[in-house]
Amino acid sequence: MVKVTDRAAARIHEMQEERGGDGQILRLRVDPGGCSGFEYGMSFDEPKENDVEVESGGIVLLIDPVSGTHLKGSEVDFDDGLQGKGFEIRNPNATSTCGCGRSFS
């Protein structure tokens, strides 16, 4: 459903360690809003009843069913270079994106 690159997996592991292993899982979601109609969101959270747990690159992600329809086939990457934007989501379902990289339609 969603692929996590090695670079993103390494950064997510670091973030989990910084949190002290509190047992929360990274949630990937799509919210209404942003410049193009929808925007991506990520946060650590507890699993909810209808969540799908996706494992990729040694990372488990929580994705709610509505977000899952928008994220199917997406790839989560992390860019920390000089021009890096942090986490990037490459979504084959997006028909357009805005310059910030967090918003799509």
mmCIF file of C-alpha atoms in Angstrom:
data_model
loop_
_atom_site.group_PDB
_atom_site.id
_atom_site.type_symbol
_atom_site.label_atom_id
_atom_site.label_comp_id
_atom_site.label_asym_id
_atom_site.label_seq_id
_atom_site.Cartn_x
_atom_site.Cartn_y
_atom_site.Cartn_z
ATOM 1 C CA MET A 1 0.000 0.000 0.000
ATOM 2 C CA VAL A 2 2.656 2.569 1.083
ATOM 3 C CA LYS A 3 6.420 2.130 0.755
ATOM 4 C CA VAL A 4 8.950 3.681 3.144
ATOM 5 C CA THR A 5 12.435 4.297 1.715
ATOM 6 C CA ASP A 6 15.553 3.379 3.664
ATOM 7 C CA ARG A 7 16.296 7.078 4.343
ATOM 8 C CA ALA A 8 12.789 7.672 5.701
ATOM 9 C CA ALA A 9 12.906 4.489 7.783
ATOM 10 C CA ALA A 10 16.209 5.557 9.362
ATOM 11 C CA ARG A 11 14.802 8.990 10.272
ATOM 12 C CA ILE A 12 11.580 7.489 11.668
ATOM 13 C CA HIS A 13 13.653 5.092 13.817
ATOM 14 C CA GLU A 14 15.620 8.100 15.131
ATOM 15 C CA MET A 15 12.403 9.924 15.954
ATOM 16 C CA GLN A 16 11.027 6.871 17.789
ATOM 17 C CA GLU A 17 14.235 6.618 19.838
ATOM 18 C CA GLU A 18 14.039 10.339 20.677
ATOM 19 C CA ARG A 19 10.525 9.701 21.998
ATOM 20 C CA GLY A 20 11.929 7.116 24.404
ATOM 21 C CA GLY A 21 10.018 4.139 23.038
ATOM 22 C CA ASP A 22 6.583 5.279 24.236
ATOM 23 C CA GLY A 23 4.885 2.663 22.027
ATOM 24 C CA GLN A 24 3.123 5.121 19.747
ATOM 25 C CA ILE A 25 3.192 4.447 16.008
ATOM 26 C CA LEU A 26 3.688 6.947 13.199
ATOM 27 C CA ARG A 27 0.368 7.891 11.591
ATOM 28 C CA LEU A 28 0.342 8.993 7.948
ATOM 29 C CA ARG A 29 -2.822 10.837 6.997
ATOM 30 C CA VAL A 30 -4.480 13.028 4.410
ATOM 31 C CA ASP A 31 -6.438 16.040 5.659
ATOM 32 C CA PRO A 32 -8.689 18.443 3.757
ATOM 33 C CA GLY A 33 -6.988 21.785 3.240
ATOM 34 C CA GLY A 34 -3.708 23.121 1.968
ATOM 35 C CA CYS A 35 -3.211 25.086 -1.220
ATOM 36 C CA SER A 36 -4.362 22.284 -3.517
ATOM 37 C CA GLY A 37 -7.286 20.698 -1.657
ATOM 38 C CA PHE A 38 -5.606 18.052 0.522
ATOM 39 C CA GLU A 39 -2.486 18.021 2.635
ATOM 40 C CA TYR A 40 -0.333 15.299 4.154
ATOM 41 C CA GLY A 41 0.102 14.939 7.877
ATOM 42 C CA MET A 42 2.266 12.773 10.113
ATOM 43 C CA SER A 43 2.141 12.311 13.875
ATOM 44 C CA PHE A 44 2.787 9.658 16.488
ATOM 45 C CA ASP A 45 -0.454 8.122 17.719
ATOM 46 C CA GLU A 46 -2.176 5.108 19.236
ATOM 47 C CA PRO A 47 -3.933 2.706 16.849
ATOM 48 C CA LYS A 48 -7.645 3.317 16.315
ATOM 49 C CA GLU A 49 -10.315 0.711 15.567
ATOM 50 C CA ASN A 50 -10.428 1.031 11.755
ATOM 51 C CA ASP A 51 -6.744 1.775 11.143
ATOM 52 C CA VAL A 52 -4.690 -0.277 8.748
ATOM 53 C CA GLU A 53 -1.174 -1.049 9.931
ATOM 54 C CA VAL A 54 1.284 -1.021 7.034
ATOM 55 C CA GLU A 55 4.823 -2.350 7.438
ATOM 56 C CA SER A 56 7.558 -1.203 5.083
ATOM 57 C CA GLY A 57 11.281 -0.818 5.558
ATOM 58 C CA GLY A 58 11.003 -2.123 9.118
ATOM 59 C CA ILE A 59 8.556 0.660 9.995
ATOM 60 C CA VAL A 60 4.895 0.275 10.911
ATOM 61 C CA LEU A 61 2.586 3.087 9.807
ATOM 62 C CA LEU A 62 -0.994 3.704 10.891
ATOM 63 C CA ILE A 63 -3.323 4.762 8.077
ATOM 64 C CA ASP A 64 -7.043 5.390 8.418
ATOM 65 C CA PRO A 65 -9.276 3.990 5.638
ATOM 66 C CA VAL A 66 -10.088 7.385 4.055
ATOM 67 C CA SER A 67 -6.421 8.423 3.920
ATOM 68 C CA GLY A 68 -5.562 4.994 2.560
ATOM 69 C CA THR A 69 -7.610 5.602 -0.574
ATOM 70 C CA HIS A 70 -5.551 8.739 -1.306
ATOM 71 C CA LEU A 71 -2.196 7.172 -0.368
ATOM 72 C CA LYS A 72 -2.400 3.843 -2.199
ATOM 73 C CA GLY A 73 0.899 3.222 -3.996
ATOM 74 C CA SER A 74 2.668 6.191 -2.367
ATOM 75 C CA GLU A 75 6.274 6.299 -1.226
ATOM 76 C CA VAL A 76 7.556 8.104 1.877
ATOM 77 C CA ASP A 77 11.116 9.442 1.568
ATOM 78 C CA PHE A 78 13.318 11.723 3.653
ATOM 79 C CA ASP A 79 15.703 14.318 2.230
ATOM 80 C CA ASP A 80 18.134 15.952 4.643
ATOM 81 C CA GLY A 81 20.515 17.468 2.086
ATOM 82 C CA LEU A 82 21.229 21.177 1.634
ATOM 83 C CA GLN A 83 17.967 21.694 -0.222
ATOM 84 C CA GLY A 84 16.164 18.986 1.762
ATOM 85 C CA LYS A 85 12.543 19.454 2.715
ATOM 86 C CA GLY A 86 12.371 16.671 5.294
ATOM 87 C CA PHE A 87 9.761 13.994 4.627
ATOM 88 C CA GLU A 88 8.464 13.804 1.077
ATOM 89 C CA ILE A 89 5.488 11.797 -0.116
ATOM 90 C CA ARG A 90 5.502 10.675 -3.726
ATOM 91 C CA ASN A 91 1.867 9.994 -4.507
ATOM 92 C CA PRO A 92 0.875 8.500 -7.879
ATOM 93 C CA ASN A 93 -2.766 9.472 -7.206
ATOM 94 C CA ALA A 94 -2.048 13.216 -7.014
ATOM 95 C CA THR A 95 -3.115 15.067 -10.146
ATOM 96 C CA SER A 96 -1.368 18.267 -9.020
ATOM 97 C CA THR A 97 0.825 19.420 -6.145
ATOM 98 C CA CYS A 98 1.824 22.781 -4.778
ATOM 99 C CA GLY A 99 5.347 24.094 -4.321
ATOM 100 C CA CYS A 100 5.479 23.253 -0.619
ATOM 101 C CA GLY A 101 5.193 19.518 -1.340
ATOM 102 C CA ARG A 102 2.637 19.007 1.426
ATOM 103 C CA SER A 103 -0.492 19.768 -0.551
ATOM 104 C CA PHE A 104 -2.078 17.970 -3.501
ATOM 105 C CA SER A 105 -5.297 17.382 -5.376
#
